[in-house]
Short mmCIF file of C-alpha atoms and ligand atoms in Angstrom, two decimals:
data_model
loop_
_atom_site.label_atom_id
_atom_site.label_comp_id
_atom_site.label_asym_id
_atom_site.label_seq_id
_atom_site.Cartn_x
_atom_site.Cartn_y
_atom_site.Cartn_z
CA MET A 1 108.99 61.16 145.39
CA PRO A 2 107.52 61.21 142.30
CA PRO A 3 104.56 63.80 141.58
CA GLN A 4 100.98 62.26 143.60
CA ILE A 5 99.02 60.88 140.49
CA ILE A 6 95.51 61.78 140.83
CA SER A 7 93.47 60.20 138.70
CA SER A 8 94.20 58.32 135.79
CA LYS A 9 91.46 61.04 134.10
CA ASN A 10 92.22 63.70 132.36
CA ALA A 11 91.14 66.78 134.61
CA SER A 12 91.41 69.33 132.03
CA GLU A 13 91.37 70.36 128.26
CA LEU A 14 94.12 72.39 127.07
CA ARG A 15 93.43 74.18 123.51
CA GLN A 16 94.57 76.60 122.13
CA ASP A 17 94.04 79.57 120.07
CA LEU A 18 94.28 79.38 116.04
CA VAL A 19 95.50 83.28 116.19
CA SER A 20 97.18 84.39 118.91
CA GLY A 21 98.40 80.80 119.81
CA ASP A 22 98.42 81.05 123.11
CA TRP A 23 96.81 78.04 125.65
CA VAL A 24 94.29 77.61 128.26
CA ALA A 25 92.22 74.97 130.21
CA ILE A 26 89.36 74.00 130.46
CA ALA A 27 89.01 71.81 133.83
CA THR A 28 86.67 69.86 133.21
CA ALA A 29 87.12 68.13 136.21
CA ARG A 30 85.79 71.01 138.10
CA ALA A 31 83.28 72.28 135.73
CA LYS A 32 80.95 74.33 136.93
CA ARG A 33 77.21 74.16 135.53
CA PRO A 34 76.70 77.46 133.91
CA ASN A 35 73.81 78.02 136.92
CA ALA A 36 76.89 78.31 139.29
CA PHE A 37 78.44 82.35 137.11
CA ILE A 38 75.17 83.30 137.53
CA GLU A 39 76.05 86.14 140.13
CA LYS A 40 74.66 86.43 142.97
CA LYS A 41 74.12 88.89 145.06
CA LYS A 42 73.71 92.08 143.55
CA ARG A 43 76.30 94.54 144.10
CA LYS A 44 74.99 97.40 142.47
CA PHE A 45 78.02 100.18 141.41
CA LEU A 46 75.76 102.85 141.41
CA GLN A 47 76.78 106.13 142.00
CA SER A 48 74.31 109.34 142.42
CA LYS A 49 72.33 111.20 139.35
CA SER A 50 73.45 114.01 141.19
CA ALA A 51 76.19 113.80 141.89
CA CYS A 52 77.67 112.06 138.67
CA PRO A 53 80.34 114.65 135.99
CA PHE A 54 78.94 113.05 133.10
CA GLU A 55 75.47 115.01 133.14
CA GLN A 56 76.33 118.09 131.97
CA PHE A 57 76.10 118.18 128.35
CA LEU A 58 79.46 119.70 127.12
CA SER A 59 79.82 123.71 125.20
CA PRO A 60 80.98 123.10 121.36
CA ARG A 61 83.86 124.21 121.75
CA GLU A 62 84.90 121.22 124.59
CA LEU A 63 82.22 118.71 122.07
CA LEU A 64 83.98 116.22 120.12
CA TYR A 65 80.72 115.39 119.03
CA ALA A 66 76.93 116.28 118.04
CA ARG A 67 74.19 114.06 116.10
CA ASP A 68 74.31 115.30 113.18
CA GLY A 69 75.75 118.87 114.67
CA ARG A 70 72.22 120.68 115.85
CA GLU A 71 72.46 118.26 119.07
CA ALA A 72 70.79 120.99 121.92
CA ALA A 73 71.74 121.38 124.93
CA ASP A 74 68.86 119.64 126.68
CA ASP A 75 67.81 116.60 123.75
CA TRP A 76 71.29 115.57 123.52
CA TRP A 77 71.60 111.49 123.48
CA ILE A 78 75.44 110.37 123.13
CA GLN A 79 77.68 112.62 123.41
CA ALA A 80 82.50 112.82 123.10
CA ILE A 81 83.81 114.62 124.82
CA PRO A 82 87.99 114.10 126.30
CA ASN A 83 88.81 112.52 128.69
CA LYS A 84 89.85 115.35 131.80
CA TYR A 85 92.45 112.69 133.40
CA PRO A 86 93.92 110.99 130.15
CA ALA A 87 95.90 108.16 130.07
CA PHE A 88 97.40 109.75 126.53
CA THR A 89 97.98 113.52 125.30
CA ARG A 90 98.17 115.17 122.24
CA GLY A 91 101.63 116.57 120.77
CA ALA A 92 104.85 116.64 118.66
CA CYS A 93 105.41 112.62 117.04
CA ALA A 94 106.25 110.39 119.37
CA THR A 95 110.40 108.95 119.28
CA PRO A 96 111.77 106.72 120.72
CA HIS A 97 114.23 107.08 122.79
CA THR A 98 116.88 105.71 125.49
CA ALA A 99 118.41 106.26 128.84
CA GLY A 100 121.30 103.63 128.80
CA PRO A 101 119.76 99.78 128.07
CA TYR A 102 116.24 101.17 128.31
CA VAL A 103 113.89 102.37 125.36
CA TRP A 104 110.76 104.78 125.78
CA THR A 105 108.77 107.15 124.36
CA GLU A 106 106.34 109.85 125.30
CA GLY A 107 102.63 108.75 125.30
CA VAL A 108 100.65 111.45 122.47
CA GLY A 109 98.57 110.45 121.89
CA PHE A 110 94.35 110.96 122.34
CA HIS A 111 91.42 110.15 125.23
CA GLU A 112 88.35 110.21 124.57
CA VAL A 113 84.48 109.25 126.38
CA ILE A 114 81.65 108.44 124.46
CA ILE A 115 78.87 109.38 127.26
CA THR A 116 75.00 108.56 126.13
CA ARG A 117 72.54 110.54 128.32
CA ASP A 118 70.73 108.23 130.69
CA HIS A 119 72.51 107.37 134.14
CA THR A 120 71.01 104.05 134.64
CA ARG A 121 70.89 102.30 131.40
CA ALA A 122 73.36 100.08 129.81
CA ILE A 123 74.45 99.11 126.44
CA ALA A 124 71.89 95.74 126.53
CA ARG A 125 68.93 97.55 127.26
CA MET A 126 69.28 100.31 124.94
CA ARG A 127 66.79 100.72 121.27
CA GLN A 128 68.35 99.13 118.08
CA ASP A 129 68.98 103.01 116.64
CA GLU A 130 70.07 104.18 120.30
CA VAL A 131 73.01 101.17 119.27
CA GLU A 132 73.73 101.93 116.50
CA GLN A 133 74.45 105.42 117.09
CA ILE A 134 76.65 104.82 119.48
CA ILE A 135 78.61 102.52 116.51
CA ARG A 136 78.56 105.01 114.39
CA VAL A 137 79.97 108.31 116.70
CA TYR A 138 82.95 105.46 117.94
CA GLN A 139 83.69 105.07 113.79
CA GLU A 140 83.57 108.88 113.71
CA ARG A 141 86.03 109.57 116.63
CA MET A 142 88.41 107.12 115.42
CA LEU A 143 88.28 108.24 112.09
CA ALA A 144 88.95 111.98 113.01
CA MET A 145 91.47 110.21 115.12
CA TYR A 146 93.96 108.79 112.64
CA ARG A 147 93.69 111.98 111.14
CA ASP A 148 96.67 112.33 112.67
CA ASP A 149 100.15 111.52 111.55
CA CYS A 150 101.53 110.13 114.95
CA VAL A 151 99.00 107.72 115.51
CA LYS A 152 99.12 104.75 114.74
CA TYR A 153 96.63 102.76 116.48
CA VAL A 154 92.69 103.60 117.85
CA SER A 155 91.79 101.88 121.10
CA ILE A 156 87.53 101.73 121.46
CA PHE A 157 86.80 100.05 124.62
CA HIS A 158 83.63 100.36 127.24
CA ASN A 159 83.80 98.38 130.65
CA HIS A 160 80.16 97.82 132.12
CA GLY A 161 81.10 97.70 135.95
CA SER A 162 83.11 98.05 138.40
CA GLN A 163 84.94 94.83 138.91
CA ALA A 164 85.04 96.24 135.49
CA GLY A 165 87.54 98.80 136.06
CA ALA A 166 84.79 101.34 135.98
CA THR A 167 85.21 104.41 137.89
CA ILE A 168 81.97 105.16 136.31
CA SER A 169 78.41 103.67 137.15
CA HIS A 170 76.83 106.22 134.08
CA PRO A 171 77.83 104.22 130.76
CA HIS A 172 80.10 105.30 128.49
CA SER A 173 82.60 104.20 126.31
CA GLN A 174 86.46 105.01 125.64
CA ILE A 175 88.75 105.95 122.46
CA ILE A 176 92.53 106.28 122.87
CA ALA A 177 94.45 106.73 120.32
CA LEU A 178 98.38 104.98 120.80
CA PRO A 179 101.54 106.04 118.82
CA VAL A 180 102.25 102.08 119.07
CA VAL A 181 100.57 99.33 118.17
CA PRO A 182 99.52 97.87 121.10
CA PRO A 183 101.36 94.17 122.09
CA ASP A 184 98.27 92.00 121.85
CA VAL A 185 97.01 93.59 118.51
CA ALA A 186 100.01 92.74 117.51
CA ARG A 187 100.40 89.33 118.24
CA SER A 188 96.17 89.00 117.00
CA ILE A 189 97.55 89.95 113.14
CA ARG A 190 100.83 88.11 113.56
CA GLY A 191 98.66 85.19 113.76
CA SER A 192 96.43 86.38 111.46
CA ALA A 193 99.19 87.23 109.44
CA ASP A 194 101.15 83.58 109.07
CA TYR A 195 97.64 81.57 108.90
CA PHE A 196 96.81 83.65 105.46
CA HIS A 197 101.06 83.47 104.48
CA GLN A 198 100.33 79.12 105.02
CA HIS A 199 96.75 78.18 103.72
CA THR A 200 95.98 82.25 101.22
CA ALA A 201 93.30 82.36 103.79
CA CYS A 202 91.37 84.09 106.61
CA VAL A 203 91.72 82.64 109.60
CA HIS A 204 88.65 84.06 111.15
CA CYS A 205 86.74 83.45 107.87
CA ALA A 206 88.45 79.94 108.59
CA MET A 207 86.18 79.04 112.31
CA ILE A 208 83.77 81.35 110.79
CA ALA A 209 82.59 78.96 108.54
CA TYR A 210 83.66 76.00 111.21
CA GLU A 211 81.62 77.11 113.41
CA ARG A 212 78.67 77.78 111.95
CA LYS A 213 78.52 74.39 110.42
CA ALA A 214 79.45 73.17 113.71
CA GLY A 215 77.09 75.17 116.01
CA GLU A 216 77.86 73.61 119.54
CA ARG A 217 80.05 77.03 120.07
CA LEU A 218 77.51 79.43 118.28
CA ILE A 219 75.15 82.34 120.35
CA TYR A 220 73.41 84.01 117.22
CA GLU A 221 73.31 85.57 113.79
CA ASN A 222 71.56 88.08 111.94
CA ASP A 223 72.78 89.33 108.17
CA TYR A 224 75.56 89.97 108.63
CA CYS A 225 76.94 88.69 112.37
CA LEU A 226 77.70 86.56 114.30
CA VAL A 227 78.30 86.05 117.87
CA LEU A 228 80.31 82.71 119.44
CA ALA A 229 81.72 81.75 122.63
CA PRO A 230 85.42 80.97 120.84
CA TYR A 231 86.35 78.00 120.92
CA ALA A 232 90.16 79.29 123.13
CA SER A 233 87.91 80.79 125.61
CA LYS A 234 90.16 82.45 128.61
CA THR A 235 87.27 83.18 130.89
CA ALA A 236 83.85 81.28 131.74
CA PHE A 237 81.41 83.30 129.16
CA GLU A 238 84.03 85.05 126.29
CA LEU A 239 81.67 86.22 123.71
CA ARG A 240 82.40 87.49 120.27
CA ILE A 241 81.27 89.50 117.47
CA PHE A 242 82.05 88.55 113.66
CA PRO A 243 81.22 90.57 111.47
CA LYS A 244 80.54 87.66 108.48
CA LYS A 245 81.76 89.89 105.78
CA HIS A 246 85.44 90.17 105.35
CA ARG A 247 87.10 93.05 106.23
CA ALA A 248 90.14 94.78 108.28
CA ARG A 249 89.10 97.82 109.49
CA PHE A 250 86.10 98.18 111.77
CA GLU A 251 86.02 102.12 110.75
CA GLU A 252 85.01 100.90 106.71
CA VAL A 253 82.03 99.64 108.19
CA VAL A 254 79.13 100.82 106.38
CA ALA A 255 75.56 101.98 107.42
CA GLU A 256 73.62 98.91 106.44
CA GLU A 257 76.76 96.16 108.32
CA ARG A 258 76.48 98.83 111.63
CA VAL A 259 72.24 97.83 111.29
CA SER A 260 73.95 93.78 112.22
CA VAL A 261 76.54 95.14 114.60
CA ALA A 262 74.01 96.81 117.22
CA ASP A 263 71.77 94.56 117.13
CA ALA A 264 74.70 92.01 117.41
CA LEU A 265 76.23 93.79 120.74
CA ARG A 266 73.06 94.72 121.94
CA VAL A 267 72.02 90.81 122.60
CA SER A 268 75.03 89.27 123.50
CA LEU A 269 74.85 91.72 125.98
CA ALA A 270 71.68 91.30 127.41
CA LYS A 271 71.46 87.66 126.96
CA LEU A 272 74.53 87.81 129.47
CA ALA A 273 72.74 90.53 131.88
CA GLY A 274 69.47 88.29 131.63
CA GLY A 275 71.40 84.93 131.67
CA LEU A 276 73.69 85.95 134.70
CA ASN A 277 72.36 88.66 136.63
CA ASP A 278 73.75 91.32 134.68
CA PRO A 279 78.23 90.39 135.33
CA ASP A 280 80.23 93.33 135.32
CA TYR A 281 82.67 93.50 131.84
CA ASN A 282 84.62 94.98 128.83
CA PHE A 283 84.69 94.99 125.51
CA PHE A 284 87.43 95.83 122.64
CA PHE A 285 87.23 96.00 119.39
CA HIS A 286 89.71 94.84 117.26
CA THR A 287 90.67 96.40 114.12
CA ALA A 288 94.08 96.24 111.14
CA PRO A 289 95.78 99.59 112.77
CA VAL A 290 97.39 101.77 111.15
CA GLY A 291 99.37 100.61 107.65
CA ALA A 292 101.68 101.36 104.81
CA GLY A 293 98.65 101.32 102.22
CA LYS A 294 95.19 99.65 102.57
CA GLU A 295 96.26 96.24 101.34
CA GLU A 296 98.68 96.54 104.28
CA PHE A 297 96.24 94.44 106.61
CA GLY A 298 94.26 92.89 103.94
CA HIS A 299 94.31 89.20 105.86
CA TYR A 300 93.60 90.95 108.84
CA HIS A 301 89.01 90.54 110.17
CA TRP A 302 87.96 92.76 112.60
CA HIS A 303 85.67 92.08 115.32
CA ILE A 304 84.35 92.44 119.02
CA GLU A 305 85.77 90.31 122.12
CA ILE A 306 83.13 90.92 125.16
CA ILE A 307 84.73 89.36 128.34
CA PRO A 308 82.61 89.71 131.80
CA LYS A 309 84.84 88.73 135.02
CA THR A 310 84.21 85.99 136.28
CA ALA A 311 87.08 84.86 137.20
CA ILE A 312 90.29 86.53 138.81
CA TRP A 313 94.01 86.37 137.57
CA ALA A 314 96.11 84.80 140.25
CA GLY A 315 99.46 83.20 140.25
CA PHE A 316 99.05 80.51 137.55
CA GLU A 317 96.70 82.36 135.40
CA ILE A 318 100.17 86.02 135.57
CA GLY A 319 103.30 83.55 135.01
CA THR A 320 101.47 81.35 132.84
CA GLY A 321 99.16 83.07 130.48
CA ILE A 322 97.09 80.17 130.38
CA GLU A 323 93.85 80.40 132.15
CA ILE A 324 91.65 77.72 133.62
CA SER A 325 88.35 78.24 132.60
CA ALA A 326 85.50 76.52 135.03
CA ILE A 327 82.96 75.90 131.97
CA ALA A 328 83.29 74.66 128.10
CA PRO A 329 82.18 76.68 125.52
CA GLU A 330 80.23 74.45 124.22
CA ASP A 331 78.26 74.64 127.43
CA ALA A 332 77.77 78.36 127.84
CA ALA A 333 76.86 79.23 124.31
CA ALA A 334 73.67 76.24 124.70
CA PHE A 335 73.03 78.26 128.09
CA LEU A 336 73.57 82.09 126.47
CA LYS A 337 71.62 80.67 122.96
CA ASN A 338 67.93 79.36 125.12
CA ILE A 339 68.19 83.26 126.82
CA LYS A 340 65.45 85.01 125.25
CA VAL A 341 65.73 88.89 125.10
ZN1 ZN B 1 75.34 109.70 134.69
ZN1 ZN B 2 87.99 87.07 107.08
#
């Protein structure tokens, strides 16, 4: 018996990501209204301050970053510390080994935690200058890690809420330096390089120009940044922050651009928190890896991706890599645009 046709009207629209080539499904037939994504009951992930491992200021010997080098133990606001349970540790440069048909390499690298002082105040509720500090520490720690020749890529990410994988509720970000270029970054770089060879233009600059004109997925704009709901959003209410100035590397962002990056990050997270009642989310940076020369990844355009935890990957998503989103990015953008922050 052939598969049964339920309706002649298409139940969904498949969209392809211009950079990765990934397909996503926007399920128009089972689409939900933006209000359906608002967190109903507040399952607050909040650990007690007395049991919080991030309350103490580390001694300068252990500390990796202190503001202007003269932060005192009692007035610290931000610090970078080594992760107590690192996924990657410092060691000799990794060289691939074989084991029968397999290849493996030591997990050489760095794993640090960036902690802000307040036990509960997330980035969405921070002041502009506080978020600027965080951005600056990301850059400084990244540059410090890149001084090690074994490091090929530095990943910066932030998990907010237990659904997003945070095991400590106190706001913090993590930075991991890797001896390899991770697969998602490699794919993003490849897609950007392919587009550049075909069009002699940056794929992200092309998207930015189009999205600014189209306007329907544009959520926020300041001097140097745009916040968009991506055309091929993998999850409902996914956001992307793009610097308007073409730059391959986040660590090269200068002070006046950093103001805009901090503002765009704070506004994006505040809109999500305000509009959807503080959903859990992950955000991470995509930036060019270490190259043979400065121009090697000149086609690339660094950016930040924010992924709210609005759905669980089940058999179809894991088996195919196609995520079904129950809201069109245009509707998510229209909803978030109107959230006052
Ligand atoms: Zn704490
Ligand atoms: Zn560009």
